[in-house]
Amino acid sequence: MGPVSTADGHLSDGLILVVEDDPLILEFLCEILQEEGFTVEPQISADAASQFLEQHAPEVGLLLTDITMPGKLNGADLANQFGDRWPDKPIMIMSGFETPKSSGVKHRVAFIKKPWAVGQLLDCVQSALKPNRTV
């Protein structure tokens, strides 16, 4: 699945790399963000997202990832790799089970607890994309 764009994509913000292992949640997240004009790249695992970043990191303006995922990497591992390599790019994490701190994330991130409301999700994305974001 390639990047999905809308006519007025927030190109200055770059691509939002959306990483979620539940296909229905992934599709829903991408639809919400696209309706707001963002360009998204859906990935079903942290492993797949890590491979995508090897080729497309300059295009990514925000990493949005769940923490708990099957595979070699989980969302916390992905967030740490992303933050280590691209420290100026924002990270947003979501989880219903863990927090960034409890899962070992060592970078500043925006966090939203699952289940979230659409308005909360969009507020968190906007906050993460602001230059002086807070933890």
Short mmCIF file of C-alpha atoms in Angstrom, two decimals:
data_model
loop_
_atom_site.label_atom_id
_atom_site.label_comp_id
_atom_site.label_asym_id
_atom_site.label_seq_id
_atom_site.Cartn_x
_atom_site.Cartn_y
_atom_site.Cartn_z
CA MET A 1 0.00 0.00 0.00
CA GLY A 2 1.52 3.34 -1.01
CA PRO A 3 1.14 6.79 0.50
CA VAL A 4 -2.36 8.10 0.31
CA SER A 5 -2.74 11.80 -0.39
CA THR A 6 -5.55 14.31 -0.46
CA ALA A 7 -5.78 17.47 -2.56
CA ASP A 8 -4.81 19.88 0.22
CA GLY A 9 -2.27 17.61 1.97
CA HIS A 10 -0.26 19.27 4.73
CA LEU A 11 2.87 18.96 2.65
CA SER A 12 4.83 21.30 4.89
CA ASP A 13 4.25 18.83 7.71
CA GLY A 14 5.32 15.92 5.51
CA LEU A 15 3.95 12.46 5.53
CA ILE A 16 2.42 10.89 8.65
CA LEU A 17 3.75 7.37 9.05
CA VAL A 18 0.87 5.51 10.75
CA VAL A 19 1.87 2.23 12.40
CA GLU A 20 -0.87 -0.01 13.84
CA ASP A 21 -1.15 -3.79 13.78
CA ASP A 22 -4.98 -3.90 13.79
CA PRO A 23 -6.02 -3.45 10.13
CA LEU A 24 -9.39 -1.91 11.02
CA ILE A 25 -7.87 0.65 13.39
CA LEU A 26 -5.13 1.40 10.85
CA GLU A 27 -7.70 2.03 8.13
CA PHE A 28 -9.82 4.19 10.46
CA LEU A 29 -6.80 6.26 11.56
CA CYS A 30 -5.74 6.86 7.98
CA GLU A 31 -9.27 7.87 6.95
CA ILE A 32 -9.51 10.38 9.81
CA LEU A 33 -6.16 11.94 8.97
CA GLN A 34 -6.86 12.03 5.23
CA GLU A 35 -10.18 13.79 5.87
CA GLU A 36 -8.17 16.47 7.68
CA GLY A 37 -5.91 16.87 4.65
CA PHE A 38 -2.87 14.92 5.83
CA THR A 39 -0.87 12.59 3.63
CA VAL A 40 -0.47 9.19 5.32
CA GLU A 41 1.61 6.06 4.90
CA PRO A 42 -0.02 3.07 6.61
CA GLN A 43 2.20 0.30 7.97
CA ILE A 44 0.91 -2.83 9.73
CA SER A 45 4.00 -3.40 11.91
CA ALA A 46 6.95 -1.61 13.43
CA ASP A 47 9.22 -3.91 11.42
CA ALA A 48 7.60 -2.82 8.14
CA ALA A 49 7.68 0.84 9.23
CA SER A 50 11.38 0.59 10.04
CA GLN A 51 12.06 -0.76 6.54
CA PHE A 52 9.93 2.03 5.02
CA LEU A 53 11.96 4.63 6.94
CA GLU A 54 15.22 3.32 5.46
CA GLN A 55 14.02 4.51 2.04
CA HIS A 56 11.63 7.36 2.84
CA ALA A 57 12.65 9.04 6.12
CA PRO A 58 13.12 12.51 4.57
CA GLU A 59 9.45 12.51 3.54
CA VAL A 60 8.13 11.61 7.01
CA GLY A 61 6.99 14.56 9.08
CA LEU A 62 5.45 12.62 12.00
CA LEU A 63 5.64 9.08 13.32
CA LEU A 64 2.31 7.92 14.78
CA THR A 65 2.62 4.47 16.30
CA ASP A 66 0.90 2.07 18.64
CA ILE A 67 3.19 0.56 21.29
CA THR A 68 2.09 -3.07 21.49
CA MET A 69 2.71 -4.95 18.23
CA PRO A 70 3.89 -8.38 17.17
CA GLY A 71 7.23 -8.76 15.42
CA LYS A 72 10.85 -8.06 16.18
CA LEU A 73 10.18 -4.40 16.97
CA ASN A 74 7.33 -2.90 18.95
CA GLY A 75 6.20 0.71 18.76
CA ALA A 76 8.51 1.80 21.58
CA ASP A 77 11.51 0.32 19.75
CA LEU A 78 10.43 2.07 16.56
CA ALA A 79 9.97 5.39 18.39
CA ASN A 80 13.45 5.09 19.91
CA GLN A 81 15.06 4.26 16.54
CA PHE A 82 13.20 7.13 14.90
CA GLY A 83 14.10 9.61 17.66
CA ASP A 84 17.74 8.52 17.68
CA ARG A 85 18.14 8.95 13.92
CA TRP A 86 15.84 11.92 13.32
CA PRO A 87 15.71 13.85 16.62
CA ASP A 88 13.98 16.89 15.12
CA LYS A 89 10.98 14.92 13.83
CA PRO A 90 7.93 14.57 16.09
CA ILE A 91 6.67 11.27 17.48
CA MET A 92 3.14 10.48 18.61
CA ILE A 93 2.37 7.29 20.50
CA MET A 94 -0.94 5.65 21.29
CA SER A 95 -1.69 2.71 23.55
CA GLY A 96 -4.42 1.23 25.65
CA PHE A 97 -2.02 -0.77 27.79
CA GLU A 98 1.25 1.09 28.30
CA THR A 99 2.63 4.60 28.47
CA PRO A 100 5.74 5.81 26.65
CA LYS A 101 7.60 5.76 29.98
CA SER A 102 6.50 2.24 31.00
CA SER A 103 7.45 0.88 27.57
CA GLY A 104 10.93 2.42 27.57
CA VAL A 105 10.51 5.30 25.11
CA LYS A 106 13.41 7.67 25.72
CA HIS A 107 12.35 10.59 23.50
CA ARG A 108 9.85 13.40 23.88
CA VAL A 109 6.55 12.26 22.41
CA ALA A 110 2.92 13.22 22.23
CA PHE A 111 0.81 10.45 23.83
CA ILE A 112 -2.83 9.51 23.52
CA LYS A 113 -4.51 6.70 25.44
CA LYS A 114 -6.74 4.25 23.61
CA PRO A 115 -9.64 4.31 23.16
CA TRP A 116 -9.53 7.90 21.93
CA ALA A 117 -12.17 10.16 20.44
CA VAL A 118 -11.56 11.57 16.97
CA GLY A 119 -11.26 15.13 18.33
CA GLN A 120 -8.67 14.02 20.89
CA LEU A 121 -6.66 12.26 18.19
CA LEU A 122 -6.63 15.30 15.91
CA ASP A 123 -5.72 17.64 18.79
CA CYS A 124 -2.83 15.36 19.70
CA VAL A 125 -1.59 15.23 16.08
CA GLN A 126 -1.73 19.04 15.81
CA SER A 127 0.09 19.37 19.12
CA ALA A 128 2.78 16.90 18.03
CA LEU A 129 3.37 18.84 14.83
CA LYS A 130 3.92 22.15 16.67
CA PRO A 131 7.60 23.09 16.84
CA ASN A 132 7.73 23.45 20.63
CA ARG A 133 5.72 20.39 21.56
CA THR A 134 5.57 19.14 25.13
CA VAL A 135 5.76 15.65 26.55
#
